[in-house]
Amino acid sequence: MSAVEPENAFGDTQLLTRRILIGLAAGMLLGVAINQAGRDLAIAQFLVDDLFYVVGEIFLRSLKLLVVPLVLVSLACGTAALEDVTKLGRIGGKTLALYMLTTAIAISLAILAAVIVGPGVGFDLPTEAIGYAAKGTPGFAQILIEIFPDNPFEAMSEGRMLQVIVFSVLLGVAMTLSGESGRGLLNLFESANAVIMKLVFMLMQIAPIGIFCLIAKVFANEGVDAFENLFKYFILVLAVLMVHAFVTYPVLLMLFGRLRPIGFFKKLRAPMSVAFGTASSGATLPVTLRTTEQRLGVDPSIASFTVPLGATINMDGTAIMQGVATVFIAQAYGIDIGPAGYLTIVLTATLASVGTAGVPGVGTIMLAMVLRQMDLPVEGIGLILGVDRLLDMTRTAVNITGDAAVSCIVARSEGKLDLETFNGP
Ligand code: ASP
């Protein structure tokens, strides 16, 4: 559907997905093997600390490199492509409402599961038992103000995605409203868009190796000891993440999008693997966007808006971790939160996940905001840090799945979903 892809790109994409999955599996196996053989061995240190680290970082940096230019041009072009600017408000409203809805469902599931299973029951911790200095979290007023850029170049160089999104949408609207005189700039942006998508395609060719290195490093470093005490918590978060990904999203796709979800996950395997490997929705954005447009058939005018916005504010997986973790910490300290408390968790964790940046580990920092709001010991975060990395990887894969699902639903409701591509092989 786009001029930037070679004709046999479809076959290539499938081959690439297979390679990425192989990289993922091989990375896990080798990582576990290194961990078991002895992380202190000289060869293990060379592999993990030098080779995997360097190659993995280069891959991550190359992905991140593309994020700002990609969002800027694709969103400006996408907005300009909406024939009618008033549509923007409607699409924006629907997207935001769906993002909030999916997040609220995610946290409710998490709380329900945590209350039933009771992962923290029996810890009997005295308050102030563990030393964990929580970093400061910004207040709501500041979060709101900081959505609006005062300097587009600063927003881009600092990678402030919401600000870049606001600027790009304004630029797109202005280009359309300028009519003929805006045409030159729009042509330039369209050409840049094609070139950047090509860059994403080129970068994806090294993704299997990049993911292999990132994953092997994580698994080599994570010992099994951390998991013993936290087994229940770990499995519970994983289980809720799975239910949300494989039950909630398909139901929503069927209910709101009248879409058959079969095939949806198959097409998302590449971005899900990249999300798992990088633990960053932001870094995965180029891959999510490409897949949503080219394999799920979402029109670029919708996807270029919904996907970057989702990668920035829609973090269902993060919300699930925050929900389970809050209940877990309350249980571990023997604090009763009560029904009103659960409602507060739903509200604050929704906001905390919105405020979570799409980079590794931030969801856990934002958890401090939820705990503070609930008057729970923030030090409790120290309890769950040991198993956070693996959960971070998994929740990031869920985060981007939510972005893609909502994009499909919004596109469908606007008549901008190519059903043939969505249902295609
Ligand atoms: N790593 C997550 C993401 O990028 C955010 C988090 O939960 O820490 O989506």
XYZ file of C-alpha atoms and ligand atoms in Angstrom:
434
model
C 0.000 0.000 0.000
C 2.951 2.280 0.125
C 5.576 3.249 -2.381
C 8.344 2.714 0.137
C 8.151 -1.070 0.141
C 9.639 -3.388 -2.440
C 7.085 -5.627 -4.079
C 8.155 -8.743 -2.284
C 8.084 -6.968 1.065
C 5.284 -9.133 2.314
C 7.328 -12.288 2.094
C 10.329 -10.477 3.537
C 8.308 -9.369 6.530
C 7.318 -12.911 7.364
C 10.874 -14.107 7.015
C 12.047 -11.226 9.170
C 9.482 -12.010 11.868
C 10.696 -15.592 11.917
C 14.287 -14.414 12.269
C 13.335 -12.077 15.098
C 11.606 -14.901 16.939
C 14.642 -17.112 16.461
C 16.861 -14.297 17.806
C 14.563 -14.001 20.816
C 14.551 -17.713 21.596
C 18.278 -18.151 20.993
C 19.030 -15.109 23.175
C 16.973 -16.540 26.022
C 18.627 -19.943 25.801
C 22.148 -18.595 25.611
C 21.462 -16.098 28.409
C 20.170 -18.802 30.738
C 23.097 -21.054 29.794
C 25.605 -18.290 30.605
C 23.855 -17.591 33.890
C 23.995 -21.238 34.858
C 27.567 -21.806 33.659
C 28.816 -18.893 35.735
C 28.423 -15.208 35.053
C 31.915 -14.567 36.450
C 33.763 -16.610 33.823
C 35.978 -14.488 31.589
C 34.211 -15.623 28.440
C 30.817 -14.798 29.967
C 32.036 -11.349 30.898
C 33.362 -10.745 27.408
C 30.132 -11.926 25.783
C 27.672 -10.191 28.072
C 29.476 -7.024 29.137
C 31.262 -6.316 25.883
C 29.786 -7.999 22.841
C 26.074 -8.194 23.704
C 26.154 -4.871 25.461
C 27.730 -3.017 22.528
C 25.625 -4.602 19.791
C 22.421 -4.325 21.840
C 23.044 -0.665 22.633
C 23.778 0.154 18.998
C 20.504 -1.453 17.968
C 18.587 0.427 20.669
C 20.160 3.730 19.722
C 19.348 3.221 16.054
C 15.718 2.541 16.915
C 15.511 5.593 19.140
C 17.198 7.673 16.474
C 14.191 7.233 14.227
C 11.473 7.988 16.764
C 11.413 11.795 16.751
C 11.785 12.316 12.985
C 9.277 9.528 12.351
C 6.630 10.971 14.655
C 7.175 14.493 13.373
C 6.820 13.762 9.668
C 4.354 10.893 9.762
C 2.021 12.676 12.146
C 2.199 15.974 10.266
C 1.498 14.123 6.986
C -1.216 12.019 8.626
C -2.992 15.062 10.019
C -2.733 16.858 6.709
C -4.189 13.793 4.978
C -7.422 13.989 6.987
C -9.503 15.755 4.383
C -11.427 17.566 7.047
C -9.679 19.086 10.048
C -12.812 18.768 12.216
C -12.338 14.998 12.003
C -9.268 15.426 14.138
C -11.275 16.209 17.260
C -13.515 13.207 16.741
C -10.632 10.811 16.128
C -8.689 12.268 19.047
C -11.687 11.922 21.352
C -12.350 8.311 20.362
C -8.695 7.383 20.681
C -8.322 8.931 24.108
C -11.578 7.378 25.345
C -10.497 3.924 24.166
C -7.028 4.289 25.643
C -8.529 5.243 29.004
C -11.093 2.447 28.827
C -8.538 -0.261 28.080
C -6.297 1.003 30.875
C -9.156 1.057 33.383
C -10.083 -2.521 32.412
C -6.443 -3.538 32.782
C -6.121 -2.165 36.319
C -9.480 -3.539 37.396
C -8.412 -7.003 36.244
C -5.114 -6.573 38.074
C -6.720 -5.516 41.344
C -9.328 -8.254 41.176
C -6.697 -10.921 40.588
C -4.403 -9.581 43.314
C -7.218 -9.438 45.862
C -8.274 -13.009 45.066
C -4.780 -14.515 44.963
C -3.210 -12.427 47.719
C 0.431 -12.472 46.517
C 1.658 -10.368 49.451
C -0.226 -12.136 52.211
C 2.127 -13.620 54.806
C 5.049 -11.248 54.284
C 4.243 -9.461 57.565
C 6.651 -6.635 56.980
C 7.053 -3.848 59.484
C 6.776 -0.441 57.833
C 10.141 1.097 56.860
C 11.679 -2.366 56.608
C 13.438 -1.879 53.318
C 15.560 0.940 52.093
C 14.341 2.274 48.797
C 14.638 5.932 48.022
C 11.823 6.776 45.628
C 12.626 9.386 43.058
C 10.347 12.390 42.937
C 7.337 12.164 40.649
C 5.877 15.243 38.978
C 2.507 16.661 40.059
C -0.571 16.608 37.816
C -0.525 20.343 37.053
C 3.038 20.114 35.797
C 2.249 17.038 33.702
C -0.601 18.951 32.044
C 1.457 22.064 31.342
C 4.314 20.027 29.920
C 2.153 18.573 27.175
C 2.477 21.926 25.420
C 5.822 22.780 23.861
C 7.351 26.215 24.143
C 10.194 25.348 21.836
C 9.744 22.691 19.147
C 13.464 22.082 18.788
C 13.924 21.581 22.495
C 10.928 19.221 22.529
C 12.534 17.184 19.757
C 16.060 17.187 21.120
C 14.846 16.217 24.577
C 12.554 13.565 23.100
C 9.436 14.938 24.819
C 6.959 12.926 22.830
C 3.690 14.561 23.865
C 5.121 17.936 22.942
C 6.345 16.613 19.610
C 2.877 15.154 19.007
C 1.164 18.488 19.725
C 3.581 20.347 17.474
C 3.247 17.841 14.611
C -0.549 17.895 14.707
C -0.568 21.706 14.661
C 1.870 21.689 11.772
C -0.265 19.198 9.840
C -3.420 21.227 10.405
C -1.692 24.438 9.365
C -0.274 22.809 6.217
C -3.774 21.785 5.137
C -5.320 25.124 5.980
C -2.597 26.938 4.041
C -3.862 25.347 0.809
C -1.601 25.890 -2.192
C 1.069 27.774 -0.284
C 1.395 24.924 2.203
C 1.759 22.375 -0.590
C 5.556 22.722 -0.912
C 6.215 21.901 2.719
C 3.729 19.044 2.640
C 5.484 17.544 -0.395
C 8.773 17.778 1.442
C 7.295 16.057 4.491
C 5.732 13.329 2.366
C 9.058 12.639 0.733
C 10.785 12.628 4.137
C 8.134 10.247 5.417
C 8.874 7.743 2.656
C 12.603 7.980 3.336
C 12.231 7.498 7.086
C 9.956 4.501 6.613
C 12.677 3.085 4.404
C 15.175 3.660 7.206
C 12.915 1.710 9.558
C 12.804 -1.102 7.025
C 16.607 -1.112 6.776
C 17.051 -1.096 10.520
C 14.648 -3.982 10.925
C 17.030 -6.168 8.995
C 19.437 -6.127 11.942
C 16.650 -6.503 14.504
C 17.136 -10.276 14.957
C 20.762 -9.743 16.009
C 19.954 -6.705 18.130
C 17.185 -8.542 19.959
C 19.351 -11.613 20.401
C 22.015 -9.528 22.163
C 19.567 -7.566 24.347
C 17.746 -10.681 25.490
C 20.866 -12.780 26.052
C 22.238 -10.026 28.306
C 19.073 -9.806 30.412
C 18.793 -13.556 30.894
C 22.501 -13.912 31.660
C 22.186 -11.273 34.379
C 18.927 -12.381 35.983
C 19.568 -15.121 38.483
C 16.778 -17.350 39.721
C 17.227 -16.276 43.365
C 15.253 -13.085 42.899
C 12.219 -15.064 41.864
C 11.868 -17.356 44.851
C 10.084 -15.005 47.269
C 8.282 -13.140 44.582
C 7.098 -16.131 42.621
C 3.410 -15.503 43.293
C 3.662 -11.816 42.437
C 5.644 -12.518 39.292
C 3.297 -15.215 37.991
C 0.233 -13.161 38.851
C 1.406 -10.101 36.915
C 2.306 -12.348 33.978
C -1.088 -14.070 34.088
C -3.042 -10.793 34.132
C -0.888 -9.454 31.298
C -1.717 -12.552 29.251
C -5.441 -12.333 29.989
C -5.520 -8.670 29.024
C -3.581 -9.245 25.808
C -5.298 -12.413 24.673
C -8.825 -11.906 26.024
C -9.559 -8.196 26.529
C -8.121 -6.962 23.225
C -9.714 -9.654 21.042
C -13.079 -9.017 22.735
C -12.752 -5.278 22.154
C -11.709 -5.836 18.538
C -14.814 -7.948 17.993
C -17.157 -5.757 20.004
C -16.139 -2.260 18.912
C -14.428 -3.042 15.632
C -16.522 -5.952 14.359
C -13.157 -7.506 13.489
C -11.959 -11.073 13.612
C -8.944 -11.039 15.919
C -7.412 -14.161 14.392
C -4.256 -13.114 12.649
C -3.944 -9.890 14.675
C -1.366 -11.387 17.014
C 0.476 -13.178 14.277
C 1.065 -9.869 12.565
C 2.115 -8.235 15.794
C 4.815 -10.778 16.515
C 7.636 -8.592 15.216
C 6.758 -5.435 17.203
C 5.907 -7.533 20.268
C 9.317 -9.187 20.095
C 11.063 -5.849 19.693
C 9.064 -4.479 22.647
C 10.012 -7.513 24.713
C 13.671 -7.176 23.760
C 13.945 -3.424 24.323
C 11.423 -2.953 27.186
C 10.627 0.374 25.565
C 7.398 1.302 23.772
C 9.146 4.437 22.571
C 12.014 2.582 20.935
C 9.573 0.075 19.434
C 7.429 2.815 17.917
C 8.917 2.679 14.410
C 8.182 -1.048 14.227
C 4.693 -0.742 15.746
C 3.788 2.025 13.323
C 5.072 0.159 10.323
C 3.204 -3.016 11.270
C -0.026 -1.190 12.087
C -0.048 0.568 8.745
C 1.316 -2.057 6.449
C 0.222 -5.350 7.953
C -2.913 -4.469 9.892
C -4.140 -2.100 7.213
C -4.715 0.997 9.351
C -4.661 4.092 7.170
C -1.567 6.263 7.866
C -3.827 9.251 8.596
C -5.096 7.364 11.661
C -2.081 5.239 12.624
C 0.362 8.153 12.540
C -1.743 9.765 15.255
C -2.939 6.838 17.358
C 0.295 4.812 17.501
C 2.708 7.539 18.687
C 0.078 8.807 21.117
C -0.418 5.267 22.405
C 3.313 4.666 22.767
C 3.403 7.767 24.935
C 0.274 7.551 27.073
C -1.327 4.122 26.690
C 0.387 1.656 29.000
C -2.052 -1.078 29.929
C 0.702 -3.532 30.827
C 2.312 -0.951 33.095
C -1.044 -0.248 34.740
C -1.451 -3.967 35.406
C 1.915 -4.148 37.127
C 1.068 -1.016 39.139
C -2.303 -2.447 40.180
C -0.929 -5.816 41.290
C 2.124 -4.207 42.911
C 0.033 -1.759 44.956
C -2.203 -4.490 46.331
C 0.848 -6.715 46.859
C 2.679 -4.028 48.843
C -0.416 -3.262 50.950
C -0.791 -6.965 51.728
C 2.905 -7.385 52.489
C 2.735 -4.565 55.064
C -0.590 -5.804 56.368
C -2.419 -2.585 55.429
C -6.123 -2.824 54.577
C -7.019 -0.560 51.661
C -10.775 -1.075 51.531
C -13.137 -0.650 48.545
C -12.674 3.129 48.240
C -8.935 2.481 48.194
C -9.268 0.160 45.208
C -11.143 2.845 43.319
C -8.345 5.290 44.114
C -5.846 2.776 42.710
C -7.840 2.556 39.463
C -7.817 6.336 39.108
C -4.232 7.015 40.138
C -2.743 4.047 38.307
C -4.535 5.135 35.122
C -2.906 8.548 35.468
C 0.422 7.085 36.546
C 0.517 4.842 33.489
C -0.347 7.817 31.276
C 2.551 9.692 32.831
C 4.914 6.743 32.367
C 7.423 7.368 29.610
C 7.870 4.542 27.106
C 11.334 3.630 28.342
C 12.540 0.761 30.519
C 11.632 0.794 34.179
C 9.728 4.072 34.389
C 6.482 2.313 35.286
C 8.093 1.248 38.530
C 9.176 4.791 39.324
C 5.662 6.076 38.628
C 4.361 3.413 40.989
C 5.681 5.697 43.738
C 2.964 8.184 42.805
C 0.234 5.585 43.319
C 1.712 4.433 46.613
C 2.039 7.971 47.899
C -1.543 8.751 46.972
C -2.630 5.643 48.864
C -0.424 6.423 51.880
C 1.370 3.125 51.401
C 5.101 2.760 52.131
C 6.961 3.813 48.993
C 9.872 1.676 50.181
C 7.722 -1.304 49.163
C 8.948 -0.751 45.601
C 12.248 -2.231 46.766
C 10.430 -5.526 47.250
C 9.506 -5.981 43.631
C 12.579 -4.530 41.925
C 14.298 -7.904 41.757
C 11.863 -9.284 39.212
C 10.966 -6.043 37.504
C 13.087 -6.323 34.400
C 11.394 -9.413 32.997
C 7.982 -8.017 33.835
C 8.975 -4.726 32.223
C 9.756 -6.552 28.991
C 6.465 -8.408 29.032
C 4.337 -5.417 29.959
C 5.934 -3.365 27.198
C 4.828 -6.013 24.674
C 1.292 -5.663 26.067
C 1.524 -1.863 25.966
C 2.192 -1.788 22.244
C -0.431 -4.465 21.541
C -2.992 -2.135 23.109
C -1.863 0.716 20.861
C -2.275 -1.447 17.768
C -5.683 -2.797 18.863
C -7.097 0.666 19.562
C -5.676 1.947 16.274
C -7.543 -0.807 14.411
C -10.797 -0.048 16.225
C -10.575 3.707 15.605
C -9.629 3.161 11.960
C -12.508 0.747 11.498
C -14.999 3.222 12.948
C -13.732 5.886 10.546
C -13.849 3.580 7.528
C -10.059 3.799 7.350
C -9.162 0.160 7.911
C -8.226 -1.902 4.903
C -10.040 -5.120 5.744
C -8.271 -7.052 3.044
C -4.910 -6.278 4.642
C -6.232 -6.830 8.172
C -7.661 -10.243 7.324
C -4.912 -11.094 4.848
C -2.147 -13.598 5.504
N 8.888 -0.057 29.745
C 7.511 0.319 29.626
C 7.257 0.823 28.213
O 8.132 1.334 27.585
C 7.117 1.361 30.604
C 7.207 0.785 31.987
O 6.247 0.124 32.389
O 8.216 0.952 32.650
O 6.166 0.698 27.718
